[in-house]
Coordinates of C-alpha atoms and ligand atoms in Angstrom, one line a residue:
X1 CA -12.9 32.1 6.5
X2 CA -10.4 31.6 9.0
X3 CA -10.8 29.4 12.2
X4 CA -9.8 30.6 15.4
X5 CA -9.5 28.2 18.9
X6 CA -12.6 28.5 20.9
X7 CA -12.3 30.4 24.1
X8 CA -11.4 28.5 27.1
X9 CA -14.4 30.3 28.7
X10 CA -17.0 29.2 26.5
X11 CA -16.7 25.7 27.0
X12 CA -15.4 25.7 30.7
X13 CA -18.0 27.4 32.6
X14 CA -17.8 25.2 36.0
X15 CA -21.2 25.9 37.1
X16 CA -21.1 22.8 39.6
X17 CA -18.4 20.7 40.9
X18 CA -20.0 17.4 42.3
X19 CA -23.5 16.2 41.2
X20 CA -25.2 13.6 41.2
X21 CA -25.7 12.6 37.6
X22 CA -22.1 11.0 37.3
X23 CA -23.5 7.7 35.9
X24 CA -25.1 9.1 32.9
X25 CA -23.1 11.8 31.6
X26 CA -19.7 9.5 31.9
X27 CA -20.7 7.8 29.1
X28 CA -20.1 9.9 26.5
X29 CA -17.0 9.7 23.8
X30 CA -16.4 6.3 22.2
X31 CA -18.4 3.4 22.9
X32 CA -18.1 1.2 26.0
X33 CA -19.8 -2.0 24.8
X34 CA -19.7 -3.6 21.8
X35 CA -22.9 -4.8 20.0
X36 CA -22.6 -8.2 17.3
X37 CA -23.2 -5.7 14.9
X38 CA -20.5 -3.5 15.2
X39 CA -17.6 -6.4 16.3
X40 CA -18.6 -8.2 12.8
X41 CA -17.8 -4.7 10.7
X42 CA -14.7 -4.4 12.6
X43 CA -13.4 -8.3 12.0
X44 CA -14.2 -7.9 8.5
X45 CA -12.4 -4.0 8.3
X46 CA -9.4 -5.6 9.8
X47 CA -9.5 -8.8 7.5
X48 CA -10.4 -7.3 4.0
X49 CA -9.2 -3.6 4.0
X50 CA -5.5 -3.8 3.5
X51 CA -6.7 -6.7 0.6
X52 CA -9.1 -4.1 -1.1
X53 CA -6.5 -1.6 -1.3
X54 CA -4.4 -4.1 -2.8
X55 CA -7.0 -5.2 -5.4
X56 CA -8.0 -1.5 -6.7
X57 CA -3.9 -0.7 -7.3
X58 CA -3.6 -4.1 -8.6
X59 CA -6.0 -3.9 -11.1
X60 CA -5.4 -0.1 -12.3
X61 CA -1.2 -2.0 -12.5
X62 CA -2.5 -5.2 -14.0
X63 CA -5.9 -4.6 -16.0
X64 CA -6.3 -0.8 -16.7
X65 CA -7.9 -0.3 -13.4
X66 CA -10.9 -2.4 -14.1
X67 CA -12.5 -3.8 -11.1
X68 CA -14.0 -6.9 -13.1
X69 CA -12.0 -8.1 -15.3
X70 CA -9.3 -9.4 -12.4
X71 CA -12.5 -11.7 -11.3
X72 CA -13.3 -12.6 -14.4
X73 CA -10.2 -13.8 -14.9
X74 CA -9.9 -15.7 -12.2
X75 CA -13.5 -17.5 -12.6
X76 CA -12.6 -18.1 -16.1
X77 CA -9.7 -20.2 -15.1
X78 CA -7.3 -18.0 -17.0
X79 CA -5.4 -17.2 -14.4
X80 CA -4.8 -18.0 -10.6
X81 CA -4.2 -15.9 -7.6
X82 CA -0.4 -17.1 -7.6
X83 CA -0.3 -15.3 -11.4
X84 CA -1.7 -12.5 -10.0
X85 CA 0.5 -12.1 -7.1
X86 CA 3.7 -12.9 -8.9
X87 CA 3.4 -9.6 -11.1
X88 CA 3.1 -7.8 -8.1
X89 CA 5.8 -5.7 -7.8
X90 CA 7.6 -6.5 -4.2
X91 CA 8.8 -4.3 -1.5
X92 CA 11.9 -2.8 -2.3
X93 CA 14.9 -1.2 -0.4
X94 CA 14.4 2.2 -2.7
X95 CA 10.6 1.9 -1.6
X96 CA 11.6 1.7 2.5
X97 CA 14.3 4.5 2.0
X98 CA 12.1 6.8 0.0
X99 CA 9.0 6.1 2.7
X100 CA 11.4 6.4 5.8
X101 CA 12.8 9.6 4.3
X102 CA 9.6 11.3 4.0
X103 CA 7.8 10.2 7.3
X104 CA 11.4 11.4 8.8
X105 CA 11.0 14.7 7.4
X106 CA 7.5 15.6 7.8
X107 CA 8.4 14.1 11.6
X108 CA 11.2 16.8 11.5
X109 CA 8.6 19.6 9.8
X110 CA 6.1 18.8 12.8
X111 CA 8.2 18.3 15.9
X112 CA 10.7 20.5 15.2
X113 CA 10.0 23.6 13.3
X114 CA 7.3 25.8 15.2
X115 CA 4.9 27.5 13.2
X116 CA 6.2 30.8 11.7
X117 CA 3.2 31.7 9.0
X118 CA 0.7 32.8 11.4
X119 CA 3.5 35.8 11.8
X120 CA 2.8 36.8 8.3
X121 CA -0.5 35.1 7.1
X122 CA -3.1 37.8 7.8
X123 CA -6.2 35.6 9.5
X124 CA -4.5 32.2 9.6
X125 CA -4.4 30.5 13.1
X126 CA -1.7 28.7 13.8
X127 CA 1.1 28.0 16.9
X128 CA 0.5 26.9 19.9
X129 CA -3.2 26.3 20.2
X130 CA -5.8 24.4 22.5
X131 CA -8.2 21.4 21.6
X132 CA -11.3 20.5 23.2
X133 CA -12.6 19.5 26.7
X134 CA -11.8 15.6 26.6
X135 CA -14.1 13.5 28.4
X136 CA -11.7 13.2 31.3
X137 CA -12.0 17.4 31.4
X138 CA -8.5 17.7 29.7
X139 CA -7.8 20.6 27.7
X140 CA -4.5 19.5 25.2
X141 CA -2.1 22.0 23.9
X142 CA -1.2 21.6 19.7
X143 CA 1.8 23.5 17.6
X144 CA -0.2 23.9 14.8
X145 CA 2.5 23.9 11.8
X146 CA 0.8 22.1 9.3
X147 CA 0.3 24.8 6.5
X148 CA 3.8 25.6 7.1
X149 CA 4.8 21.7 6.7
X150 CA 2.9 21.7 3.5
X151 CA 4.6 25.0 1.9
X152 CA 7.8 23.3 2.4
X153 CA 7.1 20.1 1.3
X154 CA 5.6 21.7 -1.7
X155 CA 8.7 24.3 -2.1
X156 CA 10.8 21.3 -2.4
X157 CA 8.9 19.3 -4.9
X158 CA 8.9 22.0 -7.3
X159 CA 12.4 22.6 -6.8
X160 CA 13.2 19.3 -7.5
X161 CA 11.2 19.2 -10.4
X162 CA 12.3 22.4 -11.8
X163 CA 15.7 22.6 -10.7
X164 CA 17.7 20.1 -8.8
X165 CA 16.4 17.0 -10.6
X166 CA 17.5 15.3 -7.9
X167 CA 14.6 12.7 -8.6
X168 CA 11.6 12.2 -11.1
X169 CA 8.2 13.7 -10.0
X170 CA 6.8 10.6 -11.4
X171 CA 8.6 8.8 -8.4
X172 CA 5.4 8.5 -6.4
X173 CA 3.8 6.4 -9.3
X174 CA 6.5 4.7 -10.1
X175 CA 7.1 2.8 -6.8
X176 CA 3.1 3.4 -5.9
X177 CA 2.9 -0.7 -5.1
X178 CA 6.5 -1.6 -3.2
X179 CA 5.5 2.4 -1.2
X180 CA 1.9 0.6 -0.4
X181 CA 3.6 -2.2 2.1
X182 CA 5.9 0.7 3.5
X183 CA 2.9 2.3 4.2
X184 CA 1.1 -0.6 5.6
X185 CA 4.0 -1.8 7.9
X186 CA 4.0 1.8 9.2
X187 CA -0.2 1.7 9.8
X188 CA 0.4 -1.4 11.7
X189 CA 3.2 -1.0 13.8
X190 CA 1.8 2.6 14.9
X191 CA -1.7 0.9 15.7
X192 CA -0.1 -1.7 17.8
X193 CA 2.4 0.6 19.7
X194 CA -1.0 2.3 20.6
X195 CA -2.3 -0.7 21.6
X196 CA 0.3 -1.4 24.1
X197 CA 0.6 2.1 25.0
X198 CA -2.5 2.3 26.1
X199 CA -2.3 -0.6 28.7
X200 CA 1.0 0.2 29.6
X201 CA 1.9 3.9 29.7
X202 CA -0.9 6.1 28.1
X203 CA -0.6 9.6 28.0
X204 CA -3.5 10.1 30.0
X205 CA -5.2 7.0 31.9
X206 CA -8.4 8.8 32.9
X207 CA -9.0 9.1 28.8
X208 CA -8.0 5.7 28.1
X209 CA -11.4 3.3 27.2
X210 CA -12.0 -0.6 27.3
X211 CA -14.6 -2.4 26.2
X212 CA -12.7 -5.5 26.9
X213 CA -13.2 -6.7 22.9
X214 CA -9.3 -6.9 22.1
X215 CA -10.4 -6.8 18.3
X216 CA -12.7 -3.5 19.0
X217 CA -10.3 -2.2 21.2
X218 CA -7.3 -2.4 18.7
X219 CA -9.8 -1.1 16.2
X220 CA -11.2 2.3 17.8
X221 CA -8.4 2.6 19.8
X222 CA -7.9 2.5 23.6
X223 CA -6.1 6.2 24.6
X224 CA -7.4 9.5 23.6
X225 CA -4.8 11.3 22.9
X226 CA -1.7 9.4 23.2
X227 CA 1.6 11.9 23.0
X228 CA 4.8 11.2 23.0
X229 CA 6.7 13.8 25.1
X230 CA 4.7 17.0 25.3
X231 CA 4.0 17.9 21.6
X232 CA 4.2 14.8 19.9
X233 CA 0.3 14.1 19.1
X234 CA 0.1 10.8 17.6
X235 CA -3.9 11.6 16.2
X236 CA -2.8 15.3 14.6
X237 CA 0.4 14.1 13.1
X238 CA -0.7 10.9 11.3
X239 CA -4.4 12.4 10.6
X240 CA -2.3 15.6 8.5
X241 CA 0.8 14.3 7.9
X242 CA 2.1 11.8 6.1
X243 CA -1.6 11.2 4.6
X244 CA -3.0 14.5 3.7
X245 CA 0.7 16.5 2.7
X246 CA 1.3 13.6 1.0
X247 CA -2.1 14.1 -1.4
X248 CA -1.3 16.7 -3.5
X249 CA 1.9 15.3 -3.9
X250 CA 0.5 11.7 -4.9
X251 CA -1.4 14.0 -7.7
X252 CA 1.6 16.0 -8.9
X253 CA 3.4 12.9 -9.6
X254 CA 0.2 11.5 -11.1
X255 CA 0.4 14.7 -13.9
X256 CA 3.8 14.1 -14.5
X257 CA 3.3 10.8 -15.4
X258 CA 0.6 11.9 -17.5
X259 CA 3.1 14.1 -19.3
X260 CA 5.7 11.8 -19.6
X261 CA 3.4 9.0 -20.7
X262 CA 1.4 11.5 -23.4
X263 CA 3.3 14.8 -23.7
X264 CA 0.3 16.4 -22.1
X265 CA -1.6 17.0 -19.0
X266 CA -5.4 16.6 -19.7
X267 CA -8.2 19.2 -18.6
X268 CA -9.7 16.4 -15.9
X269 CA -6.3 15.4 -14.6
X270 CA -6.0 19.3 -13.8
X271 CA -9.2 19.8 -12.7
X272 CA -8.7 16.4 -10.3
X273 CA -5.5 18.4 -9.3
X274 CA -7.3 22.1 -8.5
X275 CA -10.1 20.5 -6.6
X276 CA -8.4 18.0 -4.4
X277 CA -5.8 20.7 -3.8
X278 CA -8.5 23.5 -2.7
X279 CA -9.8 20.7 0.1
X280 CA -5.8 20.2 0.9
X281 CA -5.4 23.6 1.6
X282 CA -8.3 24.3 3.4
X283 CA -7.4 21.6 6.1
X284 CA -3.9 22.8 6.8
X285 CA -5.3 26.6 6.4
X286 CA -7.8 25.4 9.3
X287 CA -5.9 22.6 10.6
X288 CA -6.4 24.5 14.2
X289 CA -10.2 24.4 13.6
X290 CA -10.0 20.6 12.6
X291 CA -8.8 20.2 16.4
X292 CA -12.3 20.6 17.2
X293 CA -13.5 17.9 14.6
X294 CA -14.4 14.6 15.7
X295 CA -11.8 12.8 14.1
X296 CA -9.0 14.9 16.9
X297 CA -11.7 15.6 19.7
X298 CA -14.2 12.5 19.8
X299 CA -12.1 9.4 18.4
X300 CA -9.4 7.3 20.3
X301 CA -6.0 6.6 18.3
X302 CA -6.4 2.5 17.0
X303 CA -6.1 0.9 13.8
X304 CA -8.9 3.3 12.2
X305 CA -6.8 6.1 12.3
X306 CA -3.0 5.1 12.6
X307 CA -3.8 2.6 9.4
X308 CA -6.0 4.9 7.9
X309 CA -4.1 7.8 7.7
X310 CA -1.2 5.8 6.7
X311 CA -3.1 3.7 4.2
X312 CA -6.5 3.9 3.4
X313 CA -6.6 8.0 2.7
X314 CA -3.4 8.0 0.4
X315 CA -3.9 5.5 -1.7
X316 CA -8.0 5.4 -1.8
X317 CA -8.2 9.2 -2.2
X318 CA -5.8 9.7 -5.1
X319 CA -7.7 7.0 -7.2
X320 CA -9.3 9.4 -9.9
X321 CA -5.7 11.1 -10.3
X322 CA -4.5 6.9 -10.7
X323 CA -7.3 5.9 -13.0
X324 CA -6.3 9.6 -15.0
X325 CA -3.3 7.8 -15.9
X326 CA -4.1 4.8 -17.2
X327 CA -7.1 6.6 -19.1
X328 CA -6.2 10.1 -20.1
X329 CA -9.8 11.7 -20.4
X330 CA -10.0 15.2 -22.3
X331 CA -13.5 16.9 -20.9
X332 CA -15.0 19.2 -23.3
X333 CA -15.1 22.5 -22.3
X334 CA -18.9 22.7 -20.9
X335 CA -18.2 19.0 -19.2
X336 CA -14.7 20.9 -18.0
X337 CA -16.9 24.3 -16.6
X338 CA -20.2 22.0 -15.3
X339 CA -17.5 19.8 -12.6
X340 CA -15.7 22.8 -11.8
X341 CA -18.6 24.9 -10.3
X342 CA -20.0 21.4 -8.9
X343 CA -16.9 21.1 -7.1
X344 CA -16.6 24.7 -6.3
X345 CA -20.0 25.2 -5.1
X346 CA -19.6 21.8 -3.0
X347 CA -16.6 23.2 -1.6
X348 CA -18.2 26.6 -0.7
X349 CA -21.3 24.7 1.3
X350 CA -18.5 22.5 2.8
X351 CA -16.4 25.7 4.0
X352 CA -19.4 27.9 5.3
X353 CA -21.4 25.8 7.2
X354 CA -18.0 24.5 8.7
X355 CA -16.4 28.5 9.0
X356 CA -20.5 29.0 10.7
X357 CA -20.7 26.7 13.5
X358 CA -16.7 28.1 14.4
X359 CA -18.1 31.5 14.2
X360 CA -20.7 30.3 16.5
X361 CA -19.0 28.7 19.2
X362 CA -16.1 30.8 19.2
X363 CA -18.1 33.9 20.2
X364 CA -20.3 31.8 22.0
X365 CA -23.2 33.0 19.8
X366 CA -22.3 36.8 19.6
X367 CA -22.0 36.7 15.8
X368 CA -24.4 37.2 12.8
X369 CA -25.0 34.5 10.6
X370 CA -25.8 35.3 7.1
X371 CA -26.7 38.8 8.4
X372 CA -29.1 38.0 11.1
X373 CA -27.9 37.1 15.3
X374 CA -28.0 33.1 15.2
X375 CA -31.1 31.4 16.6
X376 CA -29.8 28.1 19.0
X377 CA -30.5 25.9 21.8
X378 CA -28.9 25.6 25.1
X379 CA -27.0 22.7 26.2
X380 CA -25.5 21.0 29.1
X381 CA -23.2 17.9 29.3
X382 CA -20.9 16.6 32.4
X383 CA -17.4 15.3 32.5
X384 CA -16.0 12.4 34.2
X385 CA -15.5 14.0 37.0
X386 CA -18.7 15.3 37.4
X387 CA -18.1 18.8 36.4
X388 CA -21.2 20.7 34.4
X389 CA -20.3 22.5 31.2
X390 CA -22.6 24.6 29.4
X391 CA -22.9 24.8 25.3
X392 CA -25.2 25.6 22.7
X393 CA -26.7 23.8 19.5
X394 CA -27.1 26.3 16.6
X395 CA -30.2 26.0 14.6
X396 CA -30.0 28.8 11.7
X397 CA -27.7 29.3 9.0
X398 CA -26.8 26.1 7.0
X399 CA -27.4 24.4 10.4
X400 CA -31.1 25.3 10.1
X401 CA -31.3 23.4 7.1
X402 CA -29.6 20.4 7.9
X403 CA -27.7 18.7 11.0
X404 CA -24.7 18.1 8.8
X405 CA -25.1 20.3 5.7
X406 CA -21.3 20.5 5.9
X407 CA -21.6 16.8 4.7
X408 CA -23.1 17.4 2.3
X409 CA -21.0 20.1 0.6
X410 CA -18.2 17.5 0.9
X411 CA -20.2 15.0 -1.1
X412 CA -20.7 17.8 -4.0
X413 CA -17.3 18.3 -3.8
X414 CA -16.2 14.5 -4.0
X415 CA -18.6 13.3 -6.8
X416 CA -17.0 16.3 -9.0
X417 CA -13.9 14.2 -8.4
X418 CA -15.1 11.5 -9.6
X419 CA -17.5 12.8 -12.8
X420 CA -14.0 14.4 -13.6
X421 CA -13.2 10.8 -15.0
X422 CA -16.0 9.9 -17.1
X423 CA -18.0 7.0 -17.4
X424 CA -16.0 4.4 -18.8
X425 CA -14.9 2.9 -15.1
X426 CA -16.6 2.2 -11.7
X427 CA -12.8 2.6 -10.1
X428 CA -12.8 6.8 -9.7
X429 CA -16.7 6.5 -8.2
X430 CA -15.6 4.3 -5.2
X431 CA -14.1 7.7 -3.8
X432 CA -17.7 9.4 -3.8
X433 CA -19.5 5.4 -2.7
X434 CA -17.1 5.7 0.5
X435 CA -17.9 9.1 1.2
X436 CA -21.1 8.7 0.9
X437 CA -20.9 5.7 3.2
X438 CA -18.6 7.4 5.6
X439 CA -20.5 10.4 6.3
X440 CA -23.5 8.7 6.4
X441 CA -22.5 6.5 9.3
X442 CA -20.4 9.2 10.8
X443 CA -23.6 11.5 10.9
X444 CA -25.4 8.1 13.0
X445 CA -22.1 7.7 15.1
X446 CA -22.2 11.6 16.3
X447 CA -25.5 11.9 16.9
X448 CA -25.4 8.9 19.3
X449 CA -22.7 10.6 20.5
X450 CA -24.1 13.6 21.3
X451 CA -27.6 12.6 22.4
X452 CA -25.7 10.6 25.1
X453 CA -23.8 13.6 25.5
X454 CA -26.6 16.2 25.6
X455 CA -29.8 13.6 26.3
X456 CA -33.1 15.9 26.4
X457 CA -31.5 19.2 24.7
X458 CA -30.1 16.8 22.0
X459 CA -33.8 16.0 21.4
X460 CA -35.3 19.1 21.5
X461 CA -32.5 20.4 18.8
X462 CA -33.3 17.2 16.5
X463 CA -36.7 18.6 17.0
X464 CA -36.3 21.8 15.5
X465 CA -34.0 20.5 12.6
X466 CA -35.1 17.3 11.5
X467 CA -33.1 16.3 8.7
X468 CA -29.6 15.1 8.8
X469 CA -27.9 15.7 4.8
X470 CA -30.7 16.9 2.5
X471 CA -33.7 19.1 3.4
X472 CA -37.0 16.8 3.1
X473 CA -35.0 13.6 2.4
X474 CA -32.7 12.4 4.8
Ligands
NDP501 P1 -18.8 18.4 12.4 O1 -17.9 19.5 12.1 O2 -20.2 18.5 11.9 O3 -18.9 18.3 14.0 C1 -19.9 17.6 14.7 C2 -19.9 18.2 16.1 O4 -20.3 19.5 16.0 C3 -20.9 17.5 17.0 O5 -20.3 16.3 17.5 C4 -21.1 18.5 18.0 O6 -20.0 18.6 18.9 C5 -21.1 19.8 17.2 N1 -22.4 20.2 16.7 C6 -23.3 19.5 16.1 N2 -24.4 20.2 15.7 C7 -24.1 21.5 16.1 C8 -24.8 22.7 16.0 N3 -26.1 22.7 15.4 N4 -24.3 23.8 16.5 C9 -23.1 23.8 17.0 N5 -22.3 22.6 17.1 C10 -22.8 21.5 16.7 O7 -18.3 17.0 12.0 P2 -16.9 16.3 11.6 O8 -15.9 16.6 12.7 O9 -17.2 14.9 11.3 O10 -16.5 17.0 10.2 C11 -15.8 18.2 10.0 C12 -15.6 18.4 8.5 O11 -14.6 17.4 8.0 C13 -16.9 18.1 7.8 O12 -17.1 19.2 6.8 C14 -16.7 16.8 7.0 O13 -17.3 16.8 5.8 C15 -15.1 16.7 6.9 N6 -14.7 15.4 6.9 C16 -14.0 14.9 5.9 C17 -13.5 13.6 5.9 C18 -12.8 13.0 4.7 O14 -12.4 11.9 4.8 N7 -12.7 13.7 3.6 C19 -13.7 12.7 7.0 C20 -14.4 13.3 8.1 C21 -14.9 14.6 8.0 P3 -20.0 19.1 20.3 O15 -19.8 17.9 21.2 O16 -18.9 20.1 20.4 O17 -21.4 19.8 20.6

């Protein structure tokens, strides 16, 4: 279950120093052209994302989270944008002092406190641990605290809630529209600061990429893995924390409003709560393995991820648990049992095929998978530099079925999110229409990735596994 780093050795066996196929091989990581195609998604991403945020809280605030009738509305004549907008709730000064007081402390919780579970937790990794070969042949150094930022984040809350009453555990929820511009004035100021970082004093210049598109380039990002000091990783703070502590927390105060609203928690509103909280935990209980994910080891630090994390995953992921409030849905028990083994089986799929491809490449292929020595296919890809490094593509195991069956486990997982909710709204489904989405075009984006990376051995492995999420059908 446990991840552990990869061995520097694996990955770093110099075979060559200078060679002659420079030009091909320094292509790999993020793109280096940008095709009409891909500039248009981008323009309308940065345009209409922070609006269709916007419109899903505005509707669950204004029209019971109903995607429709706000258009209707508004074709109808009945009312105007300016109606619309004037019941917003504003940004407030409690809003900017709660949001700065918790992207303070989980600053404090990361930069500060070094990791002190992997003393205690039998087979978690955690402490000071190493990331991938970059492009540029960089090997970066992580304190991986983040389970540890979670307990005590979590500690608190229930302190608070049980004890101190310093504050209502429905606060989330009840500032969840003045929090949503904190959080966007936070997703773009960090996107621009890496922006000018990047031109001006990047962490690492050889990692740094231009495509000369200002709009892709502020988009996907221009540095790597830009750092402020030695430990402060902009991509593994803002991917974990605020955004993916912050979850489970989002949830909580989702229940309690539930309680407070009904006098009851209901059976989908718990089960929204176990699931989502299972996937929590098992990033932060693997957040060193998720150093070797491409979010951390393939994509630069722009807009995507600083406004992402910041925006897009806290309030687009905690939708069911939103919609759960507004409509308080009591699963029979059979409903209750059928999402709960969906989701658990999901997550299963999701965990081993993840926990085999680790095994995999951290023994470098000296490991059984499901009982039997792993069949693969060897690799090579070059650095900038021109240095040759050896790897291996695993074809057995889940990865025999499917190139990405760890997808697909993740889509099990979110449509039992979503079913959790009934049928009454499209709202809780946009979670598992985005995933689907997302991992679909994330499974295209690698595998260009990594047939620039591996060229010929990248076809012959695509030749012995053919299908990408489902066996026979995609
Ligand atoms: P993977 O963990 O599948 O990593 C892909 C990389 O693994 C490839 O680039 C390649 O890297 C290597 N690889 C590919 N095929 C093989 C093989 N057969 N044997 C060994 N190595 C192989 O993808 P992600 O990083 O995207 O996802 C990690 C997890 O995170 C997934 O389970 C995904 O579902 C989840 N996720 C969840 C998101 C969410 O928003 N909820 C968003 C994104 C991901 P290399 O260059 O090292 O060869």
């Amino acid at each position: 279950m446990a991840a552990h780093p990869e061995k520097k050795s694996e990955e770093r066996k110099r075979k060559s120093t200078q060679n002659d196929a420079r030009t091909s091989q320094a292509q790999w990581g993020r793109a280096w052209e940008v095709d009409w195609f891909s500039l248009a998604s981008i323009l309308f991403l940065l345009m209409f994302a922070p609006f269709i945020v916007y419109y899903f809280i505005m509707s669950c605030d204004q029209y019971q989270c109903s995607l429709t009738d706000p258009v209707v509305d508004l074709l109808m004549g009945n009312k105007h944008l300016s109606d619309i907008w004037n019941k917003t709730p504003p940004l407030t000064y409690r809003a900017a002092g709660i949001y700065t007081l918790w992207v303070a402390f989980q600053v404090v919780l990361y930069a500060f406190i070094p990791d002190f579970c992997h003393k205690f937790l039998p087979g978690y990794v955690g402490g000071v641990q190493e990331g991938a070969v970059t492009p540029a042949g960089v090997v970066n150094k992580y304190e991986i605290n983040g389970l540890q930022a979670w307990i005590i984040t979590h500690l608190l809350w229930f302190a608070n809630a049980y004890y101190f009453h310093w504050f209502s555990p429905t606060i989330i929820f009840d500032n969840w529209i003045p929090l949503l511009w904190c959080a966007n004035i936070l997703g773009y100021v960090v996107s621009t600061f890496a922006m000018i970082k990047g031109y001006l004093f990047p962490t690492n210049a050889k990692d740094c990429k231009f495509t000369g598109n200002f709009f892709y380039d502020y988009m996907m990002g221009i540095e790597f893995n830009p750092r402020i000091g030695k430990w402060f990783d902009f991509k593994l703070f803002f991917n974990g924390r605020p955004g993916i502590v912050a979850w489970t927390l989002i949830n909580l105060s989702y229940a309690a409003k539930q309680q407070e609203l009904y006098g009851q928690v209901t059976n989908s509103m718990i089960l929204v709560n176990v699931l989502q909280g299972i996937y929590v935990l098992d990033y932060f209980w693997n957040e060193a393995w998720y150093l070797k994910t491409i979010d951390i080891c393939h994509d630069h630090f722009g807009w995507y991820l600083g406004w992402g994390d910041c925006v897009w995953l806290p309030y687009t992921y905690t939708l069911q648990g939103l919609y759960l409030v507004y409509h308080p849905v009591q699963l029979c028990t059979a409903n209750a049992m059928g999402i709960l083994i969906l989701g658990l089986i999901g997550y299963y799929i999701f965990r081993t095929t993840n926990h085999q491809k680790d095994l995999f490449r951290r023994t470098n292929g000296n490991c059984k998978i499901w009982g039997k020595k792993p069949e693969y296919i060897e690799c090579s890809y070059m650095s900038v530099d021109g240095t040759k490094f050896y790897s291996k593509l695993m074809t057995s195991g889940f990865w025999g079925w499917a190139r990405h069956f760890n997808y697909t486990g993740d889509l099990m997982g979110s449509l039992a999110y979503c079913l959790a909710c009934g049928f009454e709204h499209i709202l809780p489904y946009f979670y598992i229409i985005y995933m689907m989405i997302l991992l679909t075009h994330r499974c295209l984006r690698d595998e260009h990735r990594c047939l620039s990376k591996y060229g010929k051995d990248w076809k012959r492995y695509t030749a012995a596994v053919p299908y990408r999420l489902l066996p026979g059908v995609f």
